[in-house]
PDB file of C-alpha atoms and ligand atoms in Angstrom:
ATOM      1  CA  UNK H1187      -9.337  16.578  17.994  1.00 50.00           C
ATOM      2  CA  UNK H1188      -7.222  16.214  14.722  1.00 66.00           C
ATOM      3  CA  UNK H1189      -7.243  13.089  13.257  1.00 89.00           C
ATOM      4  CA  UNK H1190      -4.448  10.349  14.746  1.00 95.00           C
ATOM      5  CA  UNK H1191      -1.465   9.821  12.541  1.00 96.00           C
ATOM      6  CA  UNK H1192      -1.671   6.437  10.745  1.00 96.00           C
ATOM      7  CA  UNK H1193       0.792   4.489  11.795  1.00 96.00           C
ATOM      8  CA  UNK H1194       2.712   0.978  10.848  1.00 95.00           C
ATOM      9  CA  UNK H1195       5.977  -1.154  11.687  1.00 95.00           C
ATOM     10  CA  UNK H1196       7.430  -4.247   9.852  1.00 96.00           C
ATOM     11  CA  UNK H1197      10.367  -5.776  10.347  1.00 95.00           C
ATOM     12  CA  UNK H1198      12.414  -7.649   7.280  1.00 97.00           C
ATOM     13  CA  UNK H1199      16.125  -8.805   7.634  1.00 96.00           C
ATOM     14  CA  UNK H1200      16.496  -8.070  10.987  1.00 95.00           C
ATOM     15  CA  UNK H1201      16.217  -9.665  14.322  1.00 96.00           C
ATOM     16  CA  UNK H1202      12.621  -7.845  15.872  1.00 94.00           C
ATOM     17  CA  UNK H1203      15.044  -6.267  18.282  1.00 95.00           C
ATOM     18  CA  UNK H1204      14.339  -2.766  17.177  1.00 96.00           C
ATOM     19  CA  UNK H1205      10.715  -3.753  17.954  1.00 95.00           C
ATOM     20  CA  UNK H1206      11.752  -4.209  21.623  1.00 94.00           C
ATOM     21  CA  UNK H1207      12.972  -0.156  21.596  1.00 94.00           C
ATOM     22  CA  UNK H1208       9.283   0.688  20.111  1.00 92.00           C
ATOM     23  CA  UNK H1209       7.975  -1.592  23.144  1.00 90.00           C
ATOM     24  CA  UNK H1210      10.062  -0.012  25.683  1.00 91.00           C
ATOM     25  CA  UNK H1211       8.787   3.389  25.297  1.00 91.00           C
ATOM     26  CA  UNK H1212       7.245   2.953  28.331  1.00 90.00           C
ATOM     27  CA  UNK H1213       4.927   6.251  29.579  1.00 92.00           C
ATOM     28  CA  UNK H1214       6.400   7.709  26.265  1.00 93.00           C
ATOM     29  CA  UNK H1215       4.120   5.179  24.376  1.00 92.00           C
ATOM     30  CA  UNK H1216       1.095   7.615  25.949  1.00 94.00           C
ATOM     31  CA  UNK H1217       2.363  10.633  24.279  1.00 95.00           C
ATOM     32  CA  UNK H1218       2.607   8.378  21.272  1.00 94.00           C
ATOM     33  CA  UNK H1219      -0.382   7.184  21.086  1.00 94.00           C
ATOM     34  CA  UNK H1220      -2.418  10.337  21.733  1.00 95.00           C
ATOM     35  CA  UNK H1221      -1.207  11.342  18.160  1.00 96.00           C
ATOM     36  CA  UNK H1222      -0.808   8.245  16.342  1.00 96.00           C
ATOM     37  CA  UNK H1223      -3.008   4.772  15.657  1.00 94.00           C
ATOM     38  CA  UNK H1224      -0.919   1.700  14.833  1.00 93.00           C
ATOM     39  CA  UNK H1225      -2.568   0.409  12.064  1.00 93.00           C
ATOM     40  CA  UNK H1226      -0.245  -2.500  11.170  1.00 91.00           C
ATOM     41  CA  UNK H1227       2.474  -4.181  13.394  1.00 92.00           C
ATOM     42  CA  UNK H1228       3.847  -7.954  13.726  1.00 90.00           C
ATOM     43  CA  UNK H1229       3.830  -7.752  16.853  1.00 87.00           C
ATOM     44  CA  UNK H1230       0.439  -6.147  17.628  1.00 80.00           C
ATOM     45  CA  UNK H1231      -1.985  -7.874  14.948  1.00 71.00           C
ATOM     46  CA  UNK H1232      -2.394 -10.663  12.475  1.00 74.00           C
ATOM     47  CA  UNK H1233      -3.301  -8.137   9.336  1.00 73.00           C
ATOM     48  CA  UNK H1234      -2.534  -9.968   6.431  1.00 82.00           C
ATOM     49  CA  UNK H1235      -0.431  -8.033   4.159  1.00 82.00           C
ATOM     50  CA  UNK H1236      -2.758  -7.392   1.146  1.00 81.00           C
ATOM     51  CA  UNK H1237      -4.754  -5.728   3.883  1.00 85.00           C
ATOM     52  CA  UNK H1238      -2.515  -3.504   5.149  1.00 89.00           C
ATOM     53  CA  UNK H1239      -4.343   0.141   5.339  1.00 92.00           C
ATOM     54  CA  UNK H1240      -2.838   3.436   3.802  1.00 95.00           C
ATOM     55  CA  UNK H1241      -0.581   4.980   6.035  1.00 96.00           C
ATOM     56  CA  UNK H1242       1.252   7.946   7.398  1.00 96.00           C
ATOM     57  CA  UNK H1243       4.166   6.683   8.336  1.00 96.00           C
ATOM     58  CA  UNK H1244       6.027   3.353   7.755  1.00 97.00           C
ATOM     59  CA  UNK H1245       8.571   2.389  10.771  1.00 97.00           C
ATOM     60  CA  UNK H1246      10.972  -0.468   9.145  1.00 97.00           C
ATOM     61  CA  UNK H1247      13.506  -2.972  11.152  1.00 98.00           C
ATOM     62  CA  UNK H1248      15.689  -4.927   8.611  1.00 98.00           C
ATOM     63  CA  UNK H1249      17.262  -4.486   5.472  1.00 98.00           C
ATOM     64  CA  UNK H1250      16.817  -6.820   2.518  1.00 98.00           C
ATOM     65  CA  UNK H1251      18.448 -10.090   2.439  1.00 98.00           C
ATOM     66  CA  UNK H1252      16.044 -12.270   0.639  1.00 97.00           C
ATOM     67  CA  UNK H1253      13.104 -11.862  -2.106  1.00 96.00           C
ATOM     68  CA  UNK H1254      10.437 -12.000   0.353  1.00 95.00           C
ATOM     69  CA  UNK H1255      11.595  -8.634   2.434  1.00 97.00           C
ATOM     70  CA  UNK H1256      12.157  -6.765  -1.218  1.00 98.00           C
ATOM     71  CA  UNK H1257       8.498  -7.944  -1.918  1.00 96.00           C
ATOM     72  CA  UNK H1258       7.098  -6.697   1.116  1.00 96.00           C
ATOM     73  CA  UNK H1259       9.290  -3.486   1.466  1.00 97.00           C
ATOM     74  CA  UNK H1260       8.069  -2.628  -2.247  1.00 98.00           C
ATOM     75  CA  UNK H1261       4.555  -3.342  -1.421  1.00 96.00           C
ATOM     76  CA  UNK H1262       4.441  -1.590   1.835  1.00 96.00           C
ATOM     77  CA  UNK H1263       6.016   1.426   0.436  1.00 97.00           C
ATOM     78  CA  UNK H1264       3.124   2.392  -1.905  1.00 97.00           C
ATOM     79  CA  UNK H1265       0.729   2.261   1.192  1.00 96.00           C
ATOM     80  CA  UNK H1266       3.264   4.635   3.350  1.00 97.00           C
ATOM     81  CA  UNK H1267       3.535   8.434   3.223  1.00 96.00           C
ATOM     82  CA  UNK H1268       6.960   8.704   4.853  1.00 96.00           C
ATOM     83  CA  UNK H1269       9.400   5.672   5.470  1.00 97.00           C
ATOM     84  CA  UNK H1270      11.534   5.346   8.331  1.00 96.00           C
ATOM     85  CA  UNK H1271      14.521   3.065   8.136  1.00 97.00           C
ATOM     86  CA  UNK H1272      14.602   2.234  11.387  1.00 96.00           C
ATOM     87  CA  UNK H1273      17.703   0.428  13.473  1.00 96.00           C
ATOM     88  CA  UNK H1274      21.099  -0.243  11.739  1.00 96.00           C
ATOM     89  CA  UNK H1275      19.840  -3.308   9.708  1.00 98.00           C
ATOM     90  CA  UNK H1276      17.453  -0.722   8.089  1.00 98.00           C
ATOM     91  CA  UNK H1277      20.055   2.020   7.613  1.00 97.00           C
ATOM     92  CA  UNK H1278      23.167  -0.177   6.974  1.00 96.00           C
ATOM     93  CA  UNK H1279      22.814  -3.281   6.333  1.00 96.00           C
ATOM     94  CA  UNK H1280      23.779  -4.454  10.161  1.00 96.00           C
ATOM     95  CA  UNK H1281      24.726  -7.471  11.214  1.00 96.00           C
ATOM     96  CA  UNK H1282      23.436  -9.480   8.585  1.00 96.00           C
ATOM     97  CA  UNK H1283      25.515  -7.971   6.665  1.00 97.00           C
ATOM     98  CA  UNK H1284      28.349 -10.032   7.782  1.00 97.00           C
ATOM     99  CA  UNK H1285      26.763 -12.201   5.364  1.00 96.00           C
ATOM    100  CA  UNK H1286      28.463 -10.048   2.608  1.00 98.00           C
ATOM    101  CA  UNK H1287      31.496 -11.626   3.357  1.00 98.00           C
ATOM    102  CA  UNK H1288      30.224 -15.034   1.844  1.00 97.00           C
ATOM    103  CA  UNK H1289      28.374 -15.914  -1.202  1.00 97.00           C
ATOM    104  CA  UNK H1290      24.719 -17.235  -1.010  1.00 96.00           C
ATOM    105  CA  UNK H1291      26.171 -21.062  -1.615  1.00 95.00           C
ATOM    106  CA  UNK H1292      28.367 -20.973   1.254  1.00 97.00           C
ATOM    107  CA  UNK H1293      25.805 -19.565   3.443  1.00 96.00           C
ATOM    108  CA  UNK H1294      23.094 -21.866   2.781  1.00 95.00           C
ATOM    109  CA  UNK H1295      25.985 -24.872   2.922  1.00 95.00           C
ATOM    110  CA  UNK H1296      26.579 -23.919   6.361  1.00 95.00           C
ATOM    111  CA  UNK H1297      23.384 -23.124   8.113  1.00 93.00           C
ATOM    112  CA  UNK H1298      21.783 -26.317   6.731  1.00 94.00           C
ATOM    113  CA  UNK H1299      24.555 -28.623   6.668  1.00 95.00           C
ATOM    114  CA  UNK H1300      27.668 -27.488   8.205  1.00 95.00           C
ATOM    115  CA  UNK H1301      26.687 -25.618  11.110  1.00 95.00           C
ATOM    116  CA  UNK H1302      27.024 -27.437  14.441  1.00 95.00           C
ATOM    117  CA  UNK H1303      23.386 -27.416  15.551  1.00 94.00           C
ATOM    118  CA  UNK H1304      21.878 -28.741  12.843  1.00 94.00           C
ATOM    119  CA  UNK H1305      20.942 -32.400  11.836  1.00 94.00           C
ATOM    120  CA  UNK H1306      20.740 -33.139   8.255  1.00 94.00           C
ATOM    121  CA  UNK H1307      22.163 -36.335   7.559  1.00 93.00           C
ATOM    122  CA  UNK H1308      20.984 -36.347   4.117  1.00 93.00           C
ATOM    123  CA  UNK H1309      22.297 -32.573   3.449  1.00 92.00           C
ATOM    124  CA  UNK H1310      19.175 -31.512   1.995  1.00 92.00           C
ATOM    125  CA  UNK H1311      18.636 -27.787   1.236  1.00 91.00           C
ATOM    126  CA  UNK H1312      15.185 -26.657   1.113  1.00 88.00           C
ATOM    127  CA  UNK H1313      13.888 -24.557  -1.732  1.00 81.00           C
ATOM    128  CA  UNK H1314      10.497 -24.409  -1.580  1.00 84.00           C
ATOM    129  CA  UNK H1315       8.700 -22.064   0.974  1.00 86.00           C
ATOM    130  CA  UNK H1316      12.169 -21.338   1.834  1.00 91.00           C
ATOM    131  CA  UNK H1317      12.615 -16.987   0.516  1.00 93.00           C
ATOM    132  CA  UNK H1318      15.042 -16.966  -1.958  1.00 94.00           C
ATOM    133  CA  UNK H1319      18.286 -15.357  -0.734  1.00 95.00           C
ATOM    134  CA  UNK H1320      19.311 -12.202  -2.762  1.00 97.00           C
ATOM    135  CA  UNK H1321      23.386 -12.180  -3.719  1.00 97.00           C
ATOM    136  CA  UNK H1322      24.216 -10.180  -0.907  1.00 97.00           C
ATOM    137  CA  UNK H1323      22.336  -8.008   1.951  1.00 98.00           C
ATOM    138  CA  UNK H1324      21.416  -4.671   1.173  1.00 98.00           C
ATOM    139  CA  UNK H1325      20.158  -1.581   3.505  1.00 98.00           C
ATOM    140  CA  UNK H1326      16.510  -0.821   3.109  1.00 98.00           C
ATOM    141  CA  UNK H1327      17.485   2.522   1.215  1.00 98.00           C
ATOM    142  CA  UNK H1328      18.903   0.862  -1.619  1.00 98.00           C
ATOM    143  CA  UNK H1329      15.167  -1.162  -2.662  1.00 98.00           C
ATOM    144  CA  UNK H1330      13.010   1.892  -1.988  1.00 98.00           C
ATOM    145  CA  UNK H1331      12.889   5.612  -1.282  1.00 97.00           C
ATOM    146  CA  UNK H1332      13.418   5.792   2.691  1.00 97.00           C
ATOM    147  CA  UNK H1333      12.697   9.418   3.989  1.00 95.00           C
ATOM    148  CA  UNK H1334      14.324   9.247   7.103  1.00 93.00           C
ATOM    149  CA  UNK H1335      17.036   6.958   8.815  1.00 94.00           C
ATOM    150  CA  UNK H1336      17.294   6.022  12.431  1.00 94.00           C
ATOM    151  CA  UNK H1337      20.477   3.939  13.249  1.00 94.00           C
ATOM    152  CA  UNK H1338      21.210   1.751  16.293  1.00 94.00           C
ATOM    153  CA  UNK H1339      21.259  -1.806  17.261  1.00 95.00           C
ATOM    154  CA  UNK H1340      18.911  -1.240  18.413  1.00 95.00           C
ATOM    155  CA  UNK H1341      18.365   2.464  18.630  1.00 94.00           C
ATOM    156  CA  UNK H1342      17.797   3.661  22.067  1.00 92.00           C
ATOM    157  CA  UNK H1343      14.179   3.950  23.314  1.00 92.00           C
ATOM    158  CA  UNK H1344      14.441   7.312  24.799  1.00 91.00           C
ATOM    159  CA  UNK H1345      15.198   8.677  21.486  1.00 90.00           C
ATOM    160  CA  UNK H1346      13.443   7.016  19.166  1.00 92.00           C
ATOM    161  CA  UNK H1347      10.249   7.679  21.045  1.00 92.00           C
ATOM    162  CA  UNK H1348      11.321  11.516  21.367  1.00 92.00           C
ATOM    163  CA  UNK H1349      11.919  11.436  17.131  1.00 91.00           C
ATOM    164  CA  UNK H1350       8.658   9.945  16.920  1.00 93.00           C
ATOM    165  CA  UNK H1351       6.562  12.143  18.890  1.00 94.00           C
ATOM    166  CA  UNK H1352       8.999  15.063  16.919  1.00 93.00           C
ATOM    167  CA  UNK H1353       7.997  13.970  13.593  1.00 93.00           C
ATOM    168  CA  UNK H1354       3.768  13.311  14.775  1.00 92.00           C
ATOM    169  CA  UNK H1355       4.003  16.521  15.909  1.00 93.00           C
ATOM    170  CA  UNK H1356       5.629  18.209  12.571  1.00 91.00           C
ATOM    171  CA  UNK H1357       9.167  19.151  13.528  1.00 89.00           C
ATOM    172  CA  UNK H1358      12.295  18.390  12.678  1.00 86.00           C
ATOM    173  CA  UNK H1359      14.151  15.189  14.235  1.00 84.00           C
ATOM    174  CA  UNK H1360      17.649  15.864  14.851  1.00 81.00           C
ATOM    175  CA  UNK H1361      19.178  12.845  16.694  1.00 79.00           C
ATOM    176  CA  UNK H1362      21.837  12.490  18.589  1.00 74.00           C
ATOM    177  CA  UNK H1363      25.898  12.456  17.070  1.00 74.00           C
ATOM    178  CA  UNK H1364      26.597   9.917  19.903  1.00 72.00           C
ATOM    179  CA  UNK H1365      25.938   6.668  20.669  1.00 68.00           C
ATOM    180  CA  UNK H1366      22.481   5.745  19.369  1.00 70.00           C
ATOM    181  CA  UNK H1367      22.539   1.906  20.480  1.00 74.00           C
ATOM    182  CA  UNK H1368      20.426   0.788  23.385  1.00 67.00           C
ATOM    183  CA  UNK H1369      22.863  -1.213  24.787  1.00 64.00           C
TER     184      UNK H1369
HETATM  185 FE1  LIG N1623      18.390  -6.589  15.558  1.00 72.20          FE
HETATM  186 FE2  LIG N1623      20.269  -4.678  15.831  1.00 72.20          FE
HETATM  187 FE3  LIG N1623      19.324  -5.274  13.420  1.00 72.20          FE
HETATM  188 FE4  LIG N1623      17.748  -4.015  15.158  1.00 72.20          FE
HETATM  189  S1  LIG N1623      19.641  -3.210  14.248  1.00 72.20           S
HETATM  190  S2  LIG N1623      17.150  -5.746  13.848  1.00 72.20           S
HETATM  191  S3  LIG N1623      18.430  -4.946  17.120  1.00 72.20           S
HETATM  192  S4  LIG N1623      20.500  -6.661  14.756  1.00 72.20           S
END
């Protein structure tokens, strides 16, 4: 038997949703796994990330939004053949996006101070162990070479599992011009 594709996901600016598509492959995950090994995953392992392995292919939820996913995304990139921006934070920016609309200072003001659920009577914003937050968000394309993109929020199961299983198997993907979103 050939040897099994070498396979990772991480998620950066995003919300792990995309993660629940990759989870809801249901009996596809079979087909999946008789070609690939997931080698690195949040949600599968505790690998540190100087130890993540070489791999095949890189599956990525999130775009950039602070110093910590650039970090990681450049890091993880020289340890992946083939990079998959995966989900419409990946490919676009998403919803985090919406961020774009204010500047880093306003942000920060109102998630630690303004914001209705929180409780900071001293209106202290933390800066250490806290990522820095780059000036705006950007899509995971515009930090490092992505090879492929697959939009959605998140993308549908169905599909993403039939791309992956296209791409293990060494065709070409062609999604779908419709709706990719799950929901
Ligand atoms: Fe979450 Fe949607 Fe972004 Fe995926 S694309 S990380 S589901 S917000």
């Amino acid at each position: 038997m050939a040897d099994k594709a070498k396979v990772g996901t991480m998620w950066l600016g995003g919300c792990s949703g995309c993660h629940l598509s990759i989870a809801d492959f249901h009996e596809s995950l079979l087909d999946v796994l008789e070609l690939a090994q997931f080698e690195f995953s949040p949600v599968l392992c505790d690998t540190k990330y100087d130890e993540v392995p070489e791999l095949d292919v890189l599956i990525v939820e999130g775009g950039i939004r602070n110093e910590e996913n650039r970090e990681l995304a450049e890091m993880l990139r020289e340890k992946a053949g083939l990079v998959i921006a995966y989900g419409t934070c990946a490919a676009y920016g998403g919803i985090p996006g919406l961020g774009n609309l204010h500047t880093v200072e306003e942000l920060t003001t109102e998630g630690y101070i303004n914001s209705c659920s929180t409780v900071n009577p001293e209106g202290i914003i933390p800066n250490e162990d806290v990522p820095t937050l780059e000036s705006r968000v950007r899509p995971l394309g515009e930090a490092i070479q992505v090879d492929l993109l697959i939009p959605g929020c998140p993308p549908k199961s169905d599909v993403v599992a039939e791309a992956i299983l296209t791409l293990l198997n060494g065709g070409t993907i062609e999604l779908p011009t419709t709706n990719l979103c799950e929901v």
